Amino acid sequence: NNKTGTLANGPVWTTGKLNNALRFDGIDDHVDAGNIGNVNTAEMSVSFWVNFSQLPGSWDAVISKGIGGGTDQFQYVIGDNGAGGNLSLNTSDAITQYNGNCVINLTGKTNQWFHYTYVWSDTGNWCRAYENGIQAASQNTAIGMNPLATHPLRIGQGYGANGQEVNATIDDVRIYTRALTTQEISDLYNIITPTPTPTPTASPTSSASPAPSPSTTPTLTLLPPYPSPHLHLTQLSLAAV
């Protein structure tokens, strides 16, 4: 079943890292994908490209599945841990919150593209965070997620609350209901859009006009093995796989 994300308060389509991306103003812009259904709470992975115009403030988030900051109001959030200027994994099992895990410091990382992947295990009690395909943080710690949560998935906003939005451009959001391998994470970072090879144009002759070159469109090449996501934001389509 396909899921459609709703653009709330005016995020703007712009040139992204791979194709088109969404520009969020850090005031109230976000994408609301609604309830994407139950997820496998044993292990999960979330990856995305982001270009921060401004570092995240306290509790601002790139991705969140929740309606608020109460213990029973969110399932997982990837965003700031309350200190400002970082990314972290924050989860809740409806009884206890597990905040500020696998922190990545974002100091000096504005106005340029970075690829981030967060991988975690509820049953294994660990998380790992990757920046540009390389592990940047790892932690053995309790990770709890509410298996009954029906909260909406939102991109560009933390905890479903105005005032916790990121000022950034976000591209190629992917959510997986399993732990990606290090090779798969590297492959996602190394997705490339090749430059098309122009079609040769025939030389003009006295008896014929030169034939126009057919237009060429860049195609997205995925480096194998390409992992299929549970959810993939591309244009406005959020496709459950």
Coordinates of N, CA and C in Angstrom, one line a residue:
N1 N 0.8 -1.2 0.0 CA 0.0 0.0 0.0 C 0.9 1.2 0.0
N2 N 0.6 2.2 -0.9 CA 1.3 3.4 -0.9 C 0.8 4.4 0.1
K3 N 1.7 5.2 0.6 CA 1.4 6.2 1.5 C 1.7 7.6 0.9
T4 N 0.9 8.6 1.1 CA 1.1 9.9 0.6 C 1.4 10.9 1.7
G5 N 2.5 11.6 1.5 CA 2.8 12.6 2.5 C 2.2 13.9 2.2
T6 N 1.7 14.6 3.2 CA 1.1 15.9 3.0 C 2.0 17.0 3.4
L7 N 2.3 18.0 2.5 CA 3.1 19.1 2.7 C 2.4 20.1 3.6
A8 N 2.9 20.3 4.8 CA 2.2 21.2 5.8 C 3.0 22.5 5.9
N9 N 2.3 23.6 5.7 CA 2.8 25.0 6.0 C 3.8 25.4 5.0
G10 N 4.0 24.7 3.9 CA 4.7 25.3 2.8 C 6.2 24.9 2.6
P11 N 6.6 23.6 2.9 CA 7.9 23.3 2.4 C 8.0 23.3 0.9
V12 N 9.2 23.6 0.4 CA 9.3 23.9 -1.1 C 10.2 22.9 -1.7
W13 N 9.7 22.4 -2.9 CA 10.6 21.5 -3.7 C 11.8 22.3 -4.3
T14 N 12.9 21.7 -4.2 CA 14.1 22.3 -4.7 C 15.1 21.2 -5.2
T15 N 16.2 21.6 -5.7 CA 17.2 20.7 -6.2 C 17.9 20.0 -4.9
G16 N 17.9 18.7 -5.0 CA 18.4 17.9 -3.9 C 19.8 17.3 -4.1
K17 N 20.2 16.4 -3.3 CA 21.4 15.7 -3.5 C 21.3 14.7 -4.6
L18 N 20.2 14.0 -4.6 CA 20.0 13.0 -5.7 C 19.1 13.4 -6.8
N19 N 17.9 13.8 -6.4 CA 16.9 14.3 -7.3 C 16.3 15.6 -6.8
N20 N 15.0 15.6 -6.5 CA 14.4 16.7 -5.9 C 14.3 16.5 -4.4
A21 N 14.4 17.6 -3.6 CA 14.4 17.6 -2.2 C 13.4 18.6 -1.7
L22 N 13.1 18.5 -0.4 CA 12.2 19.5 0.2 C 13.0 20.5 1.1
R23 N 12.7 21.7 1.0 CA 13.3 22.8 1.8 C 12.4 23.2 2.9
F24 N 12.8 23.0 4.1 CA 12.0 23.3 5.3 C 12.5 24.6 6.0
D25 N 11.6 25.5 6.4 CA 12.0 26.8 6.8 C 12.4 26.9 8.3
G26 N 12.2 25.8 9.1 CA 12.6 25.8 10.5 C 11.6 26.5 11.4
I27 N 10.5 26.9 10.8 CA 9.4 27.6 11.6 C 8.2 26.7 11.8
D28 N 7.6 26.2 10.7 CA 6.5 25.3 10.9 C 6.4 24.3 9.8
D29 N 7.3 24.4 8.8 CA 7.2 23.4 7.6 C 7.4 22.0 8.1
H30 N 6.7 21.1 7.5 CA 6.9 19.6 7.7 C 6.1 18.8 6.8
V31 N 6.4 17.5 6.7 CA 5.6 16.6 5.9 C 4.9 15.7 6.9
D32 N 3.6 15.5 6.7 CA 2.9 14.6 7.6 C 2.5 13.4 6.7
A33 N 3.0 12.2 7.1 CA 2.7 11.0 6.3 C 1.6 10.1 7.0
G34 N 1.1 10.6 8.1 CA 0.1 9.9 8.8 C 0.6 8.6 9.5
N35 N -0.2 7.8 9.9 CA 0.2 6.5 10.5 C 0.6 5.5 9.4
I36 N 1.9 5.2 9.4 CA 2.4 4.3 8.3 C 2.2 2.9 8.7
G37 N 1.5 2.6 9.8 CA 1.3 1.2 10.1 C 2.3 0.7 11.2
N38 N 2.1 -0.5 11.7 CA 3.0 -1.1 12.7 C 4.3 -1.3 12.1
V39 N 5.4 -1.1 12.8 CA 6.7 -1.4 12.4 C 7.3 -2.5 13.3
N40 N 8.3 -3.1 12.8 CA 9.0 -4.2 13.5 C 9.9 -3.4 14.6
T41 N 9.5 -3.6 15.8 CA 10.2 -2.8 16.8 C 11.5 -3.5 17.3
A42 N 11.8 -4.7 16.8 CA 13.0 -5.4 17.2 C 14.2 -4.7 16.6
E43 N 14.2 -4.4 15.4 CA 15.3 -3.7 14.7 C 14.8 -2.7 13.7
M44 N 15.5 -1.6 13.5 CA 15.1 -0.6 12.5 C 16.3 0.2 12.0
S45 N 16.1 0.8 10.8 CA 17.1 1.7 10.2 C 16.4 2.8 9.6
V46 N 17.0 4.0 9.7 CA 16.5 5.2 9.0 C 17.6 5.9 8.4
S47 N 17.5 6.3 7.1 CA 18.6 7.0 6.4 C 18.0 8.2 5.7
F48 N 18.9 9.2 5.5 CA 18.4 10.4 4.8 C 19.6 11.3 4.4
W49 N 19.4 12.1 3.4 CA 20.4 13.2 3.1 C 19.8 14.5 3.7
V50 N 20.7 15.3 4.3 CA 20.2 16.6 4.8 C 21.3 17.6 4.6
N51 N 20.8 18.8 4.4 CA 21.7 20.0 4.3 C 21.1 21.0 5.2
F52 N 21.8 21.2 6.4 CA 21.3 22.1 7.4 C 21.7 23.6 7.0
S53 N 20.7 24.4 7.0 CA 20.9 25.9 6.8 C 21.3 26.4 8.2
Q54 N 20.8 25.8 9.2 CA 21.0 26.2 10.6 C 21.1 24.9 11.4
L55 N 22.0 24.9 12.4 CA 22.0 23.7 13.2 C 20.7 23.5 14.0
P56 N 20.3 22.3 14.2 CA 19.1 22.0 15.0 C 19.1 22.6 16.4
G57 N 18.0 23.3 16.8 CA 17.9 23.7 18.2 C 17.4 22.6 19.1
S58 N 17.1 23.0 20.3 CA 16.7 22.0 21.3 C 15.5 21.2 20.8
W59 N 15.7 19.9 20.7 CA 14.7 18.9 20.3 C 14.1 19.0 18.9
D60 N 14.7 19.9 18.1 CA 14.4 19.9 16.7 C 14.7 18.6 16.0
A61 N 13.9 18.1 15.1 CA 14.2 16.8 14.5 C 14.0 16.7 13.0
V62 N 14.7 15.8 12.4 CA 14.6 15.5 11.0 C 13.4 14.6 10.7
I63 N 13.3 13.6 11.6 CA 12.2 12.6 11.4 C 11.7 12.2 12.8
S64 N 10.3 12.1 12.9 CA 9.7 11.7 14.2 C 8.5 10.9 13.9
K65 N 8.2 10.0 14.8 CA 6.9 9.3 14.8 C 6.3 9.5 16.1
G66 N 5.5 10.5 16.2 CA 4.9 10.9 17.5 C 4.0 12.1 17.4
I67 N 3.3 12.4 18.5 CA 2.4 13.5 18.6 C 2.8 14.5 19.7
G68 N 3.8 14.2 20.5 CA 4.2 15.0 21.5 C 5.4 14.4 22.2
G69 N 5.9 15.1 23.3 CA 7.1 14.7 24.0 C 6.8 13.8 25.2
G70 N 5.5 13.5 25.5 CA 5.2 12.7 26.6 C 5.6 11.2 26.4
T71 N 5.8 10.5 27.5 CA 6.3 9.1 27.4 C 5.5 8.2 26.5
D72 N 4.2 8.4 26.4 CA 3.3 7.6 25.6 C 2.9 8.3 24.3
Q73 N 3.7 9.4 24.0 CA 3.3 10.2 22.8 C 4.2 10.1 21.6
F74 N 5.3 9.3 21.7 CA 6.2 9.1 20.6 C 6.8 7.7 20.6
Q75 N 7.2 7.3 19.4 CA 7.9 6.0 19.3 C 9.3 6.1 19.0
Y76 N 9.7 6.9 18.0 CA 11.1 7.2 17.8 C 11.2 8.6 17.1
V77 N 12.4 9.2 17.5 CA 12.7 10.6 16.9 C 14.2 10.6 16.6
I78 N 14.5 11.1 15.4 CA 15.9 11.3 15.1 C 16.1 12.8 15.0
G79 N 16.8 13.4 16.0 CA 16.9 14.8 16.0 C 17.8 15.2 17.2
D80 N 17.7 16.5 17.6 CA 18.5 17.0 18.7 C 18.1 16.4 20.0
N81 N 19.1 16.2 20.9 CA 18.8 15.6 22.2 C 18.5 16.6 23.3
G82 N 18.2 17.9 22.9 CA 17.9 18.9 23.9 C 19.0 19.9 24.1
A83 N 20.2 19.5 23.8 CA 21.4 20.4 24.0 C 21.6 21.4 22.8
G84 N 21.1 21.0 21.7 CA 21.3 21.9 20.5 C 22.5 21.5 19.7
G85 N 22.4 21.5 18.4 CA 23.5 21.3 17.5 C 24.0 19.9 17.3
N86 N 23.0 18.9 17.4 CA 23.4 17.5 17.3 C 22.3 16.7 16.7
L87 N 22.6 15.5 16.3 CA 21.6 14.5 16.0 C 21.7 13.3 17.0
S88 N 20.6 12.7 17.4 CA 20.6 11.6 18.3 C 19.4 10.8 18.1
L89 N 19.4 9.6 18.6 CA 18.2 8.7 18.6 C 17.5 8.8 19.9
N90 N 16.2 9.1 19.8 CA 15.3 9.2 21.0 C 14.1 8.3 20.8
T91 N 13.9 7.4 21.8 CA 12.8 6.4 21.7 C 12.0 6.3 23.0
S92 N 10.8 5.8 22.9 CA 10.0 5.6 24.1 C 9.1 4.3 23.9
D93 N 9.0 3.5 25.0 CA 8.2 2.3 24.9 C 6.9 2.5 25.6
A94 N 6.5 3.8 25.9 CA 5.2 4.2 26.5 C 5.3 4.2 28.0
I95 N 6.4 3.6 28.5 CA 6.7 3.6 30.0 C 7.9 4.4 30.3
T96 N 9.0 4.2 29.5 CA 10.2 4.9 29.8 C 10.7 5.5 28.5
Q97 N 11.3 6.7 28.6 CA 12.0 7.3 27.4 C 13.5 7.0 27.4
Y98 N 14.0 6.8 26.2 CA 15.4 6.5 26.1 C 16.0 7.5 25.1
N99 N 16.4 8.6 25.7 CA 16.8 9.8 24.8 C 18.3 10.0 24.8
G100 N 18.7 10.7 23.7 CA 20.1 11.1 23.5 C 21.1 10.0 23.3
N101 N 20.7 9.0 22.5 CA 21.6 7.9 22.2 C 22.3 8.1 20.9
C102 N 23.5 7.6 20.8 CA 24.3 7.7 19.5 C 24.3 9.1 19.0
V103 N 24.8 10.0 19.8 CA 24.9 11.4 19.4 C 26.0 11.7 18.4
I104 N 25.6 12.5 17.4 CA 26.6 13.0 16.4 C 26.6 14.5 16.5
N105 N 27.8 15.1 16.8 CA 28.0 16.5 16.9 C 27.9 17.1 15.5
L106 N 27.1 18.2 15.3 CA 27.0 18.8 14.0 C 27.7 20.1 13.8
T107 N 28.5 20.5 14.7 CA 29.3 21.7 14.7 C 30.0 21.8 13.4
G108 N 29.8 22.9 12.7 CA 30.5 23.2 11.4 C 30.0 22.5 10.2
K109 N 28.8 21.9 10.4 CA 28.2 21.1 9.3 C 26.9 21.7 8.7
T110 N 27.0 23.0 8.4 CA 25.9 23.6 7.8 C 26.2 23.9 6.3
N111 N 25.2 24.1 5.5 CA 25.3 24.5 4.1 C 26.1 23.5 3.3
Q112 N 26.0 22.3 3.6 CA 26.6 21.2 2.8 C 25.8 19.9 3.1
W113 N 25.9 19.0 2.1 CA 25.1 17.8 2.2 C 25.8 16.7 3.1
F114 N 25.1 16.1 3.9 CA 25.6 14.9 4.7 C 24.6 13.8 4.6
H115 N 25.1 12.6 4.6 CA 24.2 11.4 4.6 C 24.3 10.8 6.0
Y116 N 23.1 10.5 6.6 CA 23.0 9.9 8.0 C 22.2 8.7 7.9
T117 N 22.6 7.7 8.6 CA 21.9 6.4 8.8 C 21.9 6.1 10.3
Y118 N 20.7 5.8 10.9 CA 20.6 5.4 12.3 C 20.1 3.9 12.2
V119 N 20.7 3.1 13.0 CA 20.3 1.7 13.1 C 20.2 1.3 14.5
W120 N 19.2 0.6 14.9 CA 19.0 0.3 16.3 C 18.3 -1.0 16.5
S121 N 18.5 -1.6 17.7 CA 17.8 -2.9 18.1 C 17.2 -2.7 19.5
D122 N 15.9 -2.9 19.5 CA 15.2 -2.9 20.8 C 15.5 -4.1 21.6
T123 N 15.6 -5.3 20.9 CA 15.9 -6.5 21.7 C 17.3 -6.7 22.0
G124 N 18.2 -6.1 21.1 CA 19.7 -6.3 21.3 C 20.3 -5.2 22.2
N125 N 19.5 -4.1 22.4 CA 19.9 -3.0 23.3 C 21.2 -2.3 22.7
W126 N 21.1 -1.9 21.5 CA 22.3 -1.2 20.9 C 21.8 -0.2 19.8
C127 N 22.6 0.8 19.5 CA 22.3 1.7 18.4 C 23.7 2.0 17.7
R128 N 23.6 2.3 16.4 CA 24.8 2.8 15.7 C 24.3 4.0 14.8
A129 N 25.2 4.9 14.6 CA 24.9 6.1 13.8 C 26.1 6.2 12.8
Y130 N 25.7 6.5 11.5 CA 26.7 6.6 10.4 C 26.6 8.0 9.8
E131 N 27.7 8.5 9.5 CA 27.8 9.8 8.7 C 28.6 9.6 7.5
N132 N 27.9 9.9 6.3 CA 28.6 9.6 5.0 C 29.1 8.2 4.9
G133 N 28.3 7.3 5.3 CA 28.7 5.8 5.2 C 29.6 5.3 6.2
I134 N 30.1 6.1 7.1 CA 31.1 5.7 8.1 C 30.5 5.8 9.5
Q135 N 30.7 4.7 10.3 CA 30.2 4.7 11.6 C 30.8 5.9 12.5
A136 N 29.9 6.7 13.0 CA 30.3 7.9 13.8 C 30.0 7.8 15.3
A137 N 29.1 6.8 15.6 CA 28.7 6.6 17.0 C 28.1 5.2 17.2
S138 N 28.4 4.7 18.3 CA 27.9 3.3 18.7 C 27.7 3.3 20.2
Q139 N 26.6 2.6 20.6 CA 26.3 2.6 22.0 C 25.5 1.3 22.3
N140 N 25.9 0.7 23.4 CA 25.2 -0.4 24.0 C 24.3 0.1 25.1
T141 N 23.0 0.2 24.9 CA 22.1 0.8 25.8 C 20.7 0.3 25.6
A142 N 19.9 0.5 26.6 CA 18.5 0.1 26.4 C 17.8 1.0 25.3
I143 N 17.1 0.4 24.4 CA 16.3 1.0 23.3 C 14.9 0.4 23.4
G144 N 14.0 1.3 23.8 CA 12.6 0.8 23.9 C 11.7 1.5 22.9
M145 N 10.8 0.8 22.2 CA 9.8 1.4 21.4 C 8.4 0.8 21.6
N146 N 7.4 1.6 21.7 CA 6.1 1.1 21.9 C 5.5 0.4 20.7
P147 N 5.3 -0.9 20.8 CA 4.8 -1.7 19.6 C 3.4 -1.4 19.2
L148 N 2.7 -0.7 20.0 CA 1.3 -0.3 19.7 C 1.1 1.1 19.2
A149 N 2.2 1.8 19.1 CA 2.1 3.2 18.7 C 1.5 3.4 17.3
T150 N 0.5 4.3 17.2 CA -0.1 4.6 15.9 C 0.1 6.0 15.5
H151 N 1.2 6.6 16.1 CA 1.5 8.0 15.9 C 1.9 8.3 14.4
P152 N 1.6 9.5 13.9 CA 2.0 9.8 12.6 C 3.5 10.0 12.4
L153 N 4.0 9.7 11.2 CA 5.3 10.0 10.8 C 5.4 11.4 10.2
R154 N 6.4 12.1 10.7 CA 6.6 13.5 10.2 C 8.0 13.7 9.9
I155 N 8.3 14.4 8.8 CA 9.6 14.8 8.4 C 9.8 16.3 8.5
G156 N 10.9 16.7 9.1 CA 11.2 18.1 9.3 C 10.7 18.6 10.6
Q157 N 10.1 17.8 11.4 CA 9.5 18.3 12.7 C 9.7 17.2 13.8
G158 N 10.0 17.7 15.0 CA 10.1 16.8 16.1 C 8.9 16.7 17.0
Y159 N 8.5 15.5 17.4 CA 7.5 15.3 18.4 C 6.1 15.9 18.0
G160 N 5.9 16.1 16.7 CA 4.6 16.6 16.3 C 4.3 18.0 16.9
A161 N 5.3 18.8 17.2 CA 5.0 20.1 17.8 C 5.6 21.2 17.1
N162 N 4.8 22.3 16.8 CA 5.4 23.5 16.2 C 6.5 24.0 17.1
G163 N 7.6 24.5 16.5 CA 8.7 25.0 17.3 C 9.8 24.0 17.4
Q164 N 9.6 22.8 16.8 CA 10.7 21.8 16.8 C 11.0 21.4 15.4
E165 N 11.0 22.3 14.5 CA 11.3 22.1 13.1 C 12.7 22.4 12.8
V166 N 13.2 21.7 11.7 CA 14.6 22.0 11.3 C 14.6 22.9 10.1
N167 N 15.6 23.8 10.1 CA 15.9 24.7 9.0 C 16.9 24.0 8.1
A168 N 16.4 23.2 7.1 CA 17.2 22.4 6.3 C 16.5 21.9 5.1
T169 N 17.3 21.3 4.2 CA 16.8 20.7 3.0 C 17.0 19.2 3.2
I170 N 16.0 18.4 2.9 CA 16.0 17.0 3.2 C 15.7 16.2 1.9
D171 N 16.5 15.1 1.7 CA 16.3 14.3 0.5 C 16.4 12.8 0.8
D172 N 15.7 12.0 0.1 CA 15.9 10.6 0.0 C 15.8 9.9 1.4
V173 N 14.6 10.1 2.0 CA 14.3 9.5 3.4 C 13.9 8.1 3.2
R174 N 14.6 7.1 3.9 CA 14.3 5.7 3.8 C 14.1 5.1 5.2
I175 N 13.1 4.3 5.4 CA 12.9 3.7 6.7 C 12.8 2.2 6.5
Y176 N 13.5 1.4 7.3 CA 13.6 0.0 7.1 C 13.2 -0.7 8.4
T177 N 12.5 -1.8 8.3 CA 12.1 -2.6 9.5 C 13.1 -3.7 9.8
R178 N 14.4 -3.4 9.6 CA 15.5 -4.3 9.9 C 16.7 -3.5 10.1
A179 N 17.8 -4.1 10.6 CA 19.1 -3.4 10.7 C 19.9 -3.6 9.4
L180 N 20.2 -2.5 8.8 CA 21.0 -2.5 7.6 C 22.4 -2.9 7.9
T181 N 23.1 -3.6 7.0 CA 24.5 -4.0 7.2 C 25.4 -2.7 6.9
T182 N 26.6 -2.8 7.3 CA 27.5 -1.7 7.0 C 27.7 -1.6 5.5
Q183 N 27.7 -2.7 4.8 CA 27.8 -2.6 3.3 C 26.6 -1.9 2.7
E184 N 25.4 -2.2 3.2 CA 24.2 -1.6 2.6 C 24.2 -0.1 2.9
I185 N 24.7 0.3 4.1 CA 24.7 1.7 4.4 C 25.7 2.4 3.5
S186 N 26.9 1.8 3.3 CA 27.8 2.4 2.4 C 27.2 2.5 1.0
D187 N 26.5 1.5 0.5 CA 25.8 1.6 -0.8 C 24.9 2.7 -0.9
L188 N 24.1 2.9 0.2 CA 23.1 4.0 0.2 C 23.9 5.4 0.0
Y189 N 24.9 5.5 0.8 CA 25.7 6.8 0.7 C 26.3 7.0 -0.7
N190 N 26.7 5.9 -1.4 CA 27.3 6.0 -2.7 C 26.4 5.9 -3.8
I191 N 25.1 6.0 -3.6 CA 24.1 6.1 -4.7 C 24.5 7.3 -5.6
I192 N 24.6 7.1 -6.9 CA 25.1 8.2 -7.7 C 24.1 8.5 -8.8
T193 N 24.1 9.7 -9.3 CA 23.3 10.0 -10.5 C 24.3 10.3 -11.6
P194 N 24.5 9.4 -12.6 CA 25.5 9.6 -13.6 C 25.2 10.7 -14.6
T195 N 26.2 11.3 -15.1 CA 25.9 12.3 -16.2 C 25.6 11.6 -17.5
P196 N 24.5 11.9 -18.1 CA 24.1 11.2 -19.4 C 25.1 11.5 -20.5
T197 N 25.4 10.5 -21.3 CA 26.2 10.6 -22.5 C 25.4 11.2 -23.6
P198 N 25.8 12.4 -24.2 CA 25.0 13.0 -25.2 C 25.0 12.1 -26.5
T199 N 23.8 12.1 -27.2 CA 23.7 11.4 -28.4 C 24.4 12.2 -29.5
P200 N 25.3 11.5 -30.3 CA 26.0 12.2 -31.4 C 25.0 12.8 -32.4
T201 N 25.3 14.0 -32.9 CA 24.5 14.7 -33.9 C 25.1 14.5 -35.2
A202 N 24.2 14.1 -36.2 CA 24.7 13.9 -37.6 C 25.2 15.2 -38.2
S203 N 26.3 15.1 -38.9 CA 26.9 16.3 -39.6 C 25.9 16.8 -40.7
P204 N 25.7 18.1 -40.8 CA 24.8 18.6 -41.9 C 25.4 18.3 -43.3
T205 N 24.6 18.1 -44.2 CA 25.0 18.0 -45.6 C 24.2 19.0 -46.4
S206 N 24.5 19.1 -47.7 CA 23.8 20.1 -48.5 C 22.4 19.7 -48.8
S207 N 22.1 18.4 -48.7 CA 20.8 17.9 -49.1 C 19.9 17.6 -47.9
A208 N 20.4 17.7 -46.7 CA 19.6 17.4 -45.5 C 20.0 18.3 -44.3
S209 N 19.0 18.5 -43.5 CA 19.2 19.3 -42.2 C 19.7 18.3 -41.2
P210 N 20.5 18.8 -40.2 CA 21.0 17.9 -39.2 C 19.9 17.4 -38.3
A211 N 20.0 16.1 -38.0 CA 18.9 15.5 -37.1 C 19.1 16.0 -35.7
P212 N 18.1 16.4 -35.0 CA 18.2 16.9 -33.6 C 18.5 15.7 -32.7
S213 N 19.3 16.0 -31.7 CA 19.7 14.9 -30.7 C 18.5 14.7 -29.8
P214 N 18.1 13.5 -29.6 CA 17.0 13.2 -28.6 C 17.4 13.7 -27.2
S215 N 16.4 14.1 -26.4 CA 16.8 14.6 -25.1 C 17.1 13.4 -24.2
T216 N 18.0 13.6 -23.3 CA 18.5 12.5 -22.4 C 18.1 12.9 -21.0
T217 N 17.7 12.0 -20.2 CA 17.4 12.2 -18.8 C 18.3 11.4 -17.9
P218 N 18.9 12.0 -16.9 CA 19.8 11.3 -16.0 C 19.0 10.2 -15.3
T219 N 19.6 9.0 -15.1 CA 18.9 7.9 -14.4 C 19.7 7.7 -13.1
L220 N 18.9 7.2 -12.1 CA 19.5 6.9 -10.8 C 20.1 5.5 -10.8
T221 N 21.3 5.4 -10.5 CA 22.0 4.1 -10.5 C 22.2 3.7 -9.0
L222 N 21.7 2.6 -8.6 CA 21.9 2.1 -7.3 C 23.0 1.0 -7.2
L223 N 23.9 1.2 -6.4 CA 25.0 0.3 -6.3 C 24.6 -1.0 -5.5
P224 N 24.8 -2.2 -6.0 CA 24.3 -3.4 -5.4 C 25.1 -3.7 -4.2
P225 N 24.5 -4.4 -3.1 CA 23.1 -4.8 -3.1 C 22.3 -3.6 -2.6
Y226 N 21.2 -3.4 -3.3 CA 20.3 -2.2 -3.0 C 19.2 -2.7 -2.0
P227 N 19.2 -2.2 -0.8 CA 18.2 -2.6 0.1 C 16.8 -1.9 -0.1
S228 N 15.7 -2.7 -0.2 CA 14.4 -2.2 -0.4 C 13.9 -1.7 1.0
P229 N 13.4 -0.4 1.0 CA 13.0 0.2 2.3 C 11.5 -0.2 2.6
H230 N 11.2 -0.1 3.9 CA 9.8 -0.2 4.3 C 9.0 1.0 3.8
L231 N 9.8 2.2 3.9 CA 9.2 3.4 3.5 C 10.2 4.3 2.8
H232 N 9.9 4.9 1.7 CA 10.9 5.7 1.0 C 10.2 7.0 0.5
L233 N 10.8 8.1 1.0 CA 10.3 9.4 0.5 C 11.0 9.8 -0.8
T234 N 10.2 9.8 -1.8 CA 10.8 10.3 -3.1 C 9.7 11.1 -3.8
Q235 N 9.9 12.3 -4.2 CA 8.9 13.2 -4.6 C 7.8 13.2 -3.4
L236 N 6.6 13.0 -3.8 CA 5.5 13.0 -2.7 C 5.1 11.6 -2.3
S237 N 5.7 10.6 -3.0 CA 5.2 9.2 -2.7 C 6.0 8.6 -1.6
L238 N 5.2 8.1 -0.6 CA 5.9 7.3 0.5 C 5.4 5.9 0.3
A239 N 6.3 5.1 -0.3 CA 5.9 3.8 -0.7 C 6.3 2.7 0.3
A240 N 5.3 2.1 0.8 CA 5.6 1.0 1.8 C 6.0 -0.3 1.0
V241 N 7.1 -0.9 1.4 CA 7.5 -2.1 0.7 C 7.5 -3.3 1.6

